[in-house]
Short mmCIF file of C-alpha atoms and ligand atoms in Angstrom, two decimals:
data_model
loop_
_atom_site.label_atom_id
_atom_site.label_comp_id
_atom_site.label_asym_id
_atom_site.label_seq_id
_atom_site.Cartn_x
_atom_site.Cartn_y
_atom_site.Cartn_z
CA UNK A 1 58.41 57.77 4.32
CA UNK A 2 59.79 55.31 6.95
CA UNK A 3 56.02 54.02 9.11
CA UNK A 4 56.55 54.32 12.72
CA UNK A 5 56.77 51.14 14.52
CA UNK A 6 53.59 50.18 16.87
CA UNK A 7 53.08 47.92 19.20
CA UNK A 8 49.47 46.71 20.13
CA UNK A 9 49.42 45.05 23.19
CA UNK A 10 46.30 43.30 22.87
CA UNK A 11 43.68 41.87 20.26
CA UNK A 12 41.57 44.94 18.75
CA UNK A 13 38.34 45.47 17.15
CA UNK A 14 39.17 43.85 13.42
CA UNK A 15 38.39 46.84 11.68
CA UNK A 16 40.74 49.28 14.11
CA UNK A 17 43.94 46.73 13.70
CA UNK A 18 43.28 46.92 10.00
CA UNK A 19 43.52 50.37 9.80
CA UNK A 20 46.37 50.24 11.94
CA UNK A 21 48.20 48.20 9.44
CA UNK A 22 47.26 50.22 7.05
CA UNK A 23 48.84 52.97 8.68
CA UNK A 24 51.68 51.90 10.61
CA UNK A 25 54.25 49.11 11.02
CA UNK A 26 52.37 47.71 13.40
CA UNK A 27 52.83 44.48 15.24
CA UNK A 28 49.60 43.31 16.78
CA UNK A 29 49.24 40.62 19.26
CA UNK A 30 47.14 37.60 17.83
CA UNK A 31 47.47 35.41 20.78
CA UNK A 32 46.02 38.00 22.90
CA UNK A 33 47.90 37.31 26.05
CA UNK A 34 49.71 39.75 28.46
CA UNK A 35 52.83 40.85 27.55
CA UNK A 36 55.24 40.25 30.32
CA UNK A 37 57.21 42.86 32.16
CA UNK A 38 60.60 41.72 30.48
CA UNK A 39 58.72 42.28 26.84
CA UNK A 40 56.96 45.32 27.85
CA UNK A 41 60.68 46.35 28.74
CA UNK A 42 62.12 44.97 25.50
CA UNK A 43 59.07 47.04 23.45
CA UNK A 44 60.59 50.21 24.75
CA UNK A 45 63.63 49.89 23.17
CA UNK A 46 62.28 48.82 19.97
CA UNK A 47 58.67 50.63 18.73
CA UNK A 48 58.41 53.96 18.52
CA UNK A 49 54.76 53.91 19.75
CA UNK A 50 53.58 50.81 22.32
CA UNK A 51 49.32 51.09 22.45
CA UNK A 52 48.81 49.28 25.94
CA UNK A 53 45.33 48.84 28.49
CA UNK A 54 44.84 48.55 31.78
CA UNK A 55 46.08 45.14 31.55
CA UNK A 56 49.44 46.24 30.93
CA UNK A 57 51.14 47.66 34.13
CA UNK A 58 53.51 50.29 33.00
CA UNK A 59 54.69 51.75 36.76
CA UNK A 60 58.28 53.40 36.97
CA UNK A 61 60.46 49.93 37.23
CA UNK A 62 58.83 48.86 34.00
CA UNK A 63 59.56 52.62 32.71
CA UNK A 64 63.14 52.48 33.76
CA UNK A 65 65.05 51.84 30.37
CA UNK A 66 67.90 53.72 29.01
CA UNK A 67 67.12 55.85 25.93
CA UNK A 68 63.68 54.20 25.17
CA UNK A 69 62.88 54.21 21.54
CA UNK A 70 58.73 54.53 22.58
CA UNK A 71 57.67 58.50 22.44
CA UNK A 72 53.91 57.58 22.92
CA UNK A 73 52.13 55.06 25.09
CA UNK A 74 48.77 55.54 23.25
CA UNK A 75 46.25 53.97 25.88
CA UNK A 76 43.26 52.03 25.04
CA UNK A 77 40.97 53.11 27.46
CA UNK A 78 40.37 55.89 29.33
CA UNK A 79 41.73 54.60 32.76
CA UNK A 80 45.59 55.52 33.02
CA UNK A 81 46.47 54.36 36.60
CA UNK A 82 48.03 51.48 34.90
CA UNK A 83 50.98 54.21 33.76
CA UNK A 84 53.13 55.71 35.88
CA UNK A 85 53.03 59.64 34.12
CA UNK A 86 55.71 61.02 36.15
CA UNK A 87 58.56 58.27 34.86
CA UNK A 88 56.86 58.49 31.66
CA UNK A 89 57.15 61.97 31.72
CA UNK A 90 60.82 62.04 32.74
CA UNK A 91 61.52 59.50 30.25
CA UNK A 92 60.07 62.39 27.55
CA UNK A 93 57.08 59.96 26.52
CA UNK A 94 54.17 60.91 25.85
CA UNK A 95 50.48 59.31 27.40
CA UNK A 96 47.14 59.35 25.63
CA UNK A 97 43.78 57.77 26.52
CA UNK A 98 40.46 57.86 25.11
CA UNK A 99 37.55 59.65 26.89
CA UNK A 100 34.21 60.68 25.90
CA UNK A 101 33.74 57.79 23.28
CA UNK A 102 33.24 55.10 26.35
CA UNK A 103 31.53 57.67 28.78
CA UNK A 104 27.39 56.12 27.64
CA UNK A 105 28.60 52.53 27.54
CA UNK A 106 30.05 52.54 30.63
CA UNK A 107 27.08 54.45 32.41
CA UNK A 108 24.65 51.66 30.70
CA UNK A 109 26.62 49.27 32.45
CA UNK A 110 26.65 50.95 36.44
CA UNK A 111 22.80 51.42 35.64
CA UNK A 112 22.75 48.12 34.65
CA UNK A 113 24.83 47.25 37.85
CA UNK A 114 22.76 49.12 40.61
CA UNK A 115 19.54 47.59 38.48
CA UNK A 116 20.57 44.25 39.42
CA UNK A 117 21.48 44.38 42.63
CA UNK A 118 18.71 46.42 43.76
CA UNK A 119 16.32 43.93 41.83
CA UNK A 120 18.38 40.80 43.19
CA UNK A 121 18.88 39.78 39.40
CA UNK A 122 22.32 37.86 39.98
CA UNK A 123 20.59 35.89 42.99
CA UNK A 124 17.47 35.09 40.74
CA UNK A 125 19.31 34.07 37.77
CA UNK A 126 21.76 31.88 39.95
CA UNK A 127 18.72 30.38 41.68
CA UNK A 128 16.95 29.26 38.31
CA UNK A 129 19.79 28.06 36.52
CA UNK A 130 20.69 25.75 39.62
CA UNK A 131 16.99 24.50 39.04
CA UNK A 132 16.27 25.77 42.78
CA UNK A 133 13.01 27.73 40.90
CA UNK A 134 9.91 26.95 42.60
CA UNK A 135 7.45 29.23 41.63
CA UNK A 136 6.09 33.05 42.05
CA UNK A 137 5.30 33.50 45.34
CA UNK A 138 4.79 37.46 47.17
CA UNK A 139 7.88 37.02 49.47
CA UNK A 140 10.60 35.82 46.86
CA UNK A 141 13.40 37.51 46.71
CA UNK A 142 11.52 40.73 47.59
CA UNK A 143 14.45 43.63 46.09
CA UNK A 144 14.59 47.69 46.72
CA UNK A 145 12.50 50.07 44.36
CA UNK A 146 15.24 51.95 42.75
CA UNK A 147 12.81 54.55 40.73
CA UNK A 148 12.95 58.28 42.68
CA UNK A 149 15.51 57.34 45.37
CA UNK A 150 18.85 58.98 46.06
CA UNK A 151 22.14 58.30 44.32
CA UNK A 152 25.30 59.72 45.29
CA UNK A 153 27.93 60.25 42.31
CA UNK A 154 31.52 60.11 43.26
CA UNK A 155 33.43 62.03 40.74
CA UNK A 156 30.90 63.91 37.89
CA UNK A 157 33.07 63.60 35.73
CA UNK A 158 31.95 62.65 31.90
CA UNK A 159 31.05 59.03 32.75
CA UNK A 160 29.17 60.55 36.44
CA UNK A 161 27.03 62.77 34.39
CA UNK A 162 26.24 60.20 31.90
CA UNK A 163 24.83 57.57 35.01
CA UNK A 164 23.15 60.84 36.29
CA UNK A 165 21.41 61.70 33.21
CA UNK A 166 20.10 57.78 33.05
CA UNK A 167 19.68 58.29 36.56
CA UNK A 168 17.53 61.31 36.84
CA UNK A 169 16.18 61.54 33.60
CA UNK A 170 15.35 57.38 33.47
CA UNK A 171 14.56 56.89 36.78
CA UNK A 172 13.51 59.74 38.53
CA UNK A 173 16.23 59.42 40.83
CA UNK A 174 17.75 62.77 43.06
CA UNK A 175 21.29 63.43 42.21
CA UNK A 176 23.73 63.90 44.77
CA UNK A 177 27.61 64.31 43.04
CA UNK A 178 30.60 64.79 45.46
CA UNK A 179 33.75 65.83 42.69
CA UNK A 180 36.99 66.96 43.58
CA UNK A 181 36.50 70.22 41.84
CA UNK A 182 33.79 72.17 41.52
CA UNK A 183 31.04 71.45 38.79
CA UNK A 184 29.73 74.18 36.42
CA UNK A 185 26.17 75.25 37.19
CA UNK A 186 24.98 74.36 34.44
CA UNK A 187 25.98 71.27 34.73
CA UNK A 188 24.77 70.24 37.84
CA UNK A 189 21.12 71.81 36.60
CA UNK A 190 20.93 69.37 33.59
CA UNK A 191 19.95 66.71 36.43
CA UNK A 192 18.89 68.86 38.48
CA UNK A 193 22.04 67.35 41.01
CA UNK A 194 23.14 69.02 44.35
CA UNK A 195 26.95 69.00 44.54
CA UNK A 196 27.96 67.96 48.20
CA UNK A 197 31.66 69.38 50.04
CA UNK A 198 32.99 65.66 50.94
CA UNK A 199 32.14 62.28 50.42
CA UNK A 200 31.23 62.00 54.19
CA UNK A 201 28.27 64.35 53.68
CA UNK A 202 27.23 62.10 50.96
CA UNK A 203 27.46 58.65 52.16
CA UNK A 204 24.75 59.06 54.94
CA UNK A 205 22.12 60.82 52.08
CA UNK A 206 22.25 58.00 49.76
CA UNK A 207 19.96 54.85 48.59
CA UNK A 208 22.49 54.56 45.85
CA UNK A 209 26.56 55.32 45.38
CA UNK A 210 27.84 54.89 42.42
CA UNK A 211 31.69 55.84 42.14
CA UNK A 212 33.21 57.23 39.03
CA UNK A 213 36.43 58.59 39.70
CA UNK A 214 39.78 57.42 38.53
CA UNK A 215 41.99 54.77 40.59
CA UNK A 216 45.15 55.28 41.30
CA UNK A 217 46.52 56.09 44.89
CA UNK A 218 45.13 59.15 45.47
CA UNK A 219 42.31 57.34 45.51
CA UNK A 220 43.37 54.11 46.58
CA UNK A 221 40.53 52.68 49.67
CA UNK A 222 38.62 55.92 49.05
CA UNK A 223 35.91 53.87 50.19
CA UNK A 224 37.30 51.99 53.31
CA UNK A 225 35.49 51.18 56.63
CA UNK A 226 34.69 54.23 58.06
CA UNK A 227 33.10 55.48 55.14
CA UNK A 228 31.17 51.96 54.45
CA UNK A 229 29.44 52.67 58.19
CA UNK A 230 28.26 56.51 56.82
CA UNK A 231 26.44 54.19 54.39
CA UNK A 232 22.88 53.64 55.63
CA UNK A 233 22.08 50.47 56.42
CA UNK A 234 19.83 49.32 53.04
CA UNK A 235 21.95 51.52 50.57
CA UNK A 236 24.05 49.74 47.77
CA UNK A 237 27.64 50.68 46.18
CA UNK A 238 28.42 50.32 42.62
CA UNK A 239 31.85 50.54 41.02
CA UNK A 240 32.39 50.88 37.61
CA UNK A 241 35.99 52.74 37.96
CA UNK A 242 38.87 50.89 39.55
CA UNK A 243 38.82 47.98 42.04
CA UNK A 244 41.09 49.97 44.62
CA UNK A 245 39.45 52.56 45.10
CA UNK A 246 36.97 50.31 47.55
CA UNK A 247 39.28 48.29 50.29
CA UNK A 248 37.56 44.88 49.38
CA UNK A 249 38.17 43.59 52.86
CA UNK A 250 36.20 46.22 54.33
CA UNK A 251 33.58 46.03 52.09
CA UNK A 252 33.29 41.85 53.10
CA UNK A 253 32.81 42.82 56.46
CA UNK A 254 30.18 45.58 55.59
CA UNK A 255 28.39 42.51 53.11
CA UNK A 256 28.81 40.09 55.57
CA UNK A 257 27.44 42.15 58.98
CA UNK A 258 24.78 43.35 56.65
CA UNK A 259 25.73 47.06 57.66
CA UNK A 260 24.76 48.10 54.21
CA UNK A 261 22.54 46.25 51.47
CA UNK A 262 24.86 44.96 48.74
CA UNK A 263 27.20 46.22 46.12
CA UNK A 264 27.79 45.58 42.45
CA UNK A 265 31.22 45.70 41.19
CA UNK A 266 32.62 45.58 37.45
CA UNK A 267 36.24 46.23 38.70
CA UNK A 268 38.21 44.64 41.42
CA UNK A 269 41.68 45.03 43.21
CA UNK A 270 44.15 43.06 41.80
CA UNK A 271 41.84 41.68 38.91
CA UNK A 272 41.35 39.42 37.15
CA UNK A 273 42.14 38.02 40.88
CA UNK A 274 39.07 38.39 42.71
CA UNK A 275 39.67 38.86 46.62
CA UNK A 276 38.03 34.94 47.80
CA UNK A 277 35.87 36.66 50.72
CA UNK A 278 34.09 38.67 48.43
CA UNK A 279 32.47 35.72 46.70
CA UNK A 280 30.68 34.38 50.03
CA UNK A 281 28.41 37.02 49.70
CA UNK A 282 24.86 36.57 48.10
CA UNK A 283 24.13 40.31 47.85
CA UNK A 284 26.99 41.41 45.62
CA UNK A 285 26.68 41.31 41.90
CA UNK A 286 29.85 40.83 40.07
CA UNK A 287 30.88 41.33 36.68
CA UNK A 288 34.16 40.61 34.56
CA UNK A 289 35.25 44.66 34.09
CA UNK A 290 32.76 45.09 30.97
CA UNK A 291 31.85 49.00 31.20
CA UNK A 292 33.29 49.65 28.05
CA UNK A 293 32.45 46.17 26.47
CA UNK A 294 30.28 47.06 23.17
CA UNK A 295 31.14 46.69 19.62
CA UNK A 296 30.15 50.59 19.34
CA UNK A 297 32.73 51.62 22.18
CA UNK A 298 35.72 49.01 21.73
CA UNK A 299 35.43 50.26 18.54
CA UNK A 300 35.10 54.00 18.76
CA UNK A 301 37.89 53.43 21.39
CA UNK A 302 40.90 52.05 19.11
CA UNK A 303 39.79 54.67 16.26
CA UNK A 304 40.48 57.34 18.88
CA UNK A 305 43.82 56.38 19.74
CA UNK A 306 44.76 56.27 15.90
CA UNK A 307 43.78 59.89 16.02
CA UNK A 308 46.07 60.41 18.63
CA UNK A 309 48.92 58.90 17.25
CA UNK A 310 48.23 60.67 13.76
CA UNK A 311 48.63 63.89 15.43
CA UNK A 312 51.90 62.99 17.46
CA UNK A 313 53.58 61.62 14.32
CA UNK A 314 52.45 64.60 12.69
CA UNK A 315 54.01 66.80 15.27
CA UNK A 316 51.04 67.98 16.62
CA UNK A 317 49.93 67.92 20.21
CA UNK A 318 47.66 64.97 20.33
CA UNK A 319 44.00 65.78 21.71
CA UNK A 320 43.82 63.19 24.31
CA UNK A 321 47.33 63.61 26.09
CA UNK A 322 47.13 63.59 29.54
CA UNK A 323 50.90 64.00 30.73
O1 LIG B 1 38.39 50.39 32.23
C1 LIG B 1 38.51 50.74 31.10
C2 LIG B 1 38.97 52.05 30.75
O2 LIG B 1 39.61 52.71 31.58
O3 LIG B 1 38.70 52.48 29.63
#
């Protein structure tokens, strides 16, 4: 039997793109870069499966080819903002991503996140490398307790309820979770959270707000000026999900007129083009989008989207399709 053609548009985990290999005609991508819009274009014509991330912007010009060969875009990741669905859709392919596998990683990292901003960890480490260091003294660089305060979770979805677990459970913090629909019960009592009606009722309550819903532009500036000034004035924001949901110049002016107490960001508008005015400020942590970035996840990651693409070639409705 003829292998279907794959196209990986990145490097993998060694041991996923050589089971890949194994399993397909697959070209992977050893020198890692980008591929450009013109190849991405050129891919459609040619593989019957192209495995892209959120590096790869597939909107509808990209889309637009006549009689694409590509049935699946089989994402790496479980961000999908990066795809347009609808041309996708149109054009009769179908999109996967990979949840659940990346959901604990990625929480680690927000706690990790709202740790270190609340404990001024970027600041000290900056400090002490520079060999500014002078010594322990009672006032220096005096942080926030973040044990049994208030954090709001925007979108409890399965990476939400994973932060709240660590959250609640860790940290005996009180969960506040504003989703779009409502949350089971149940759910909701495994951290004991309160779900609130709209993220304005949240904002005000919080010590902590950690977003984790998905980008795109339904949610594009979710988090824009008015809703930085419902933020009380010592409370941080941490974003693990996608850079526009936050308008970044907004949040510069909050930073800079100290009208809230910092933020910690792992994704950014635009990236990996970081908006200059955000890097003036002290009290903002910032990392290079590494929520999913273990061994254990990256790997767990690419094996899920070979599980997806053995059920579409099998003619089964993959597990993780999402269009
Ligand atoms: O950001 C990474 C992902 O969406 O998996």
């Amino acid at each position: 039997m003829v292998k279907p053609r794959v196209l990986v548009t990145r490097r993998w985990p060694a041991a996923v793109e050589a089971r890949l290999s194994e399993q397909f005609d697959a070209q992977l991508n050893l020198s890692d870069k980008p591929l450009a819009p013109e190849d991405l274009r050129a891919a459609l014509r040619k593989y019957d499966a192209i495995l892209p991330t959120v590096t790869d912007k597939i909107g509808a010009p990209a889309l637009e080819v006549d009689k694409p060969q590509t049935r699946i875009l089989a994402n790496y990741g479980v961000g999908y903002s990066h795809i347009d669905l609808e041309q996708a859709g149109r054009q009769g392919i179908v999109v996967t991503n990979t949840p659940d596998v990346l959901s604990e990683c990625t929480a680690d990292l927000a706690m990790t996140l709202m740790l270190m901003v609340a404990r001024r960890a970027g600041e000290g480490e900056r400090e002490l490398r520079a060999g500014r260091w002078t010594g322990w003294r009672p006032t220096h660089l005096v942080g926030t307790k973040v044990t049994g305060k208030t954090l709001g979770i925007v979108g409890y979805g399965r990476i939400g309820q994973e932060m709240a677990k660590r959250a609640h459970h860790g940290f005996g913090m009180r969960i506040l979770a504003y989703n779009l629909h409502p949350v089971a019960p149940e759910v909701l009592a495994r951290c004991d959270a309160t779900q609130v009606d709209s993220i304005d009722e949240l904002l005000p309550q919080c010590d902590f707000v950690s977003l984790h819903c998905p980008g795109g532009e339904a949610n594009r500036h979710l988090i824009n000026a008015h809703r930085l000034n419902l933020m009380r004035p010592n409370a941080y924001l941490i974003n693990t999900a996608r850079g526009e949901v936050i308008d970044e110049m907004a949040l510069s002016h909050a930073l800079s007129f100290e009208s809230i107490g910092g933020a910690a960001l792992d994704v950014f508008d635009g990236e990996p083009n970081i908006n200059p005015t955000l890097k003036n400020s002290g009290r903002l942590v910032m990392l290079p989008h590494l929520g999913s970035a273990t061994r254990e996840a990256r790997e767990a990651m690419g094996f899920r989207v070979l599980d997806n693409l053995e059920d579409f070639f099998a003619g089964r409705d993959p597990r993780d399709r999402v269009n």
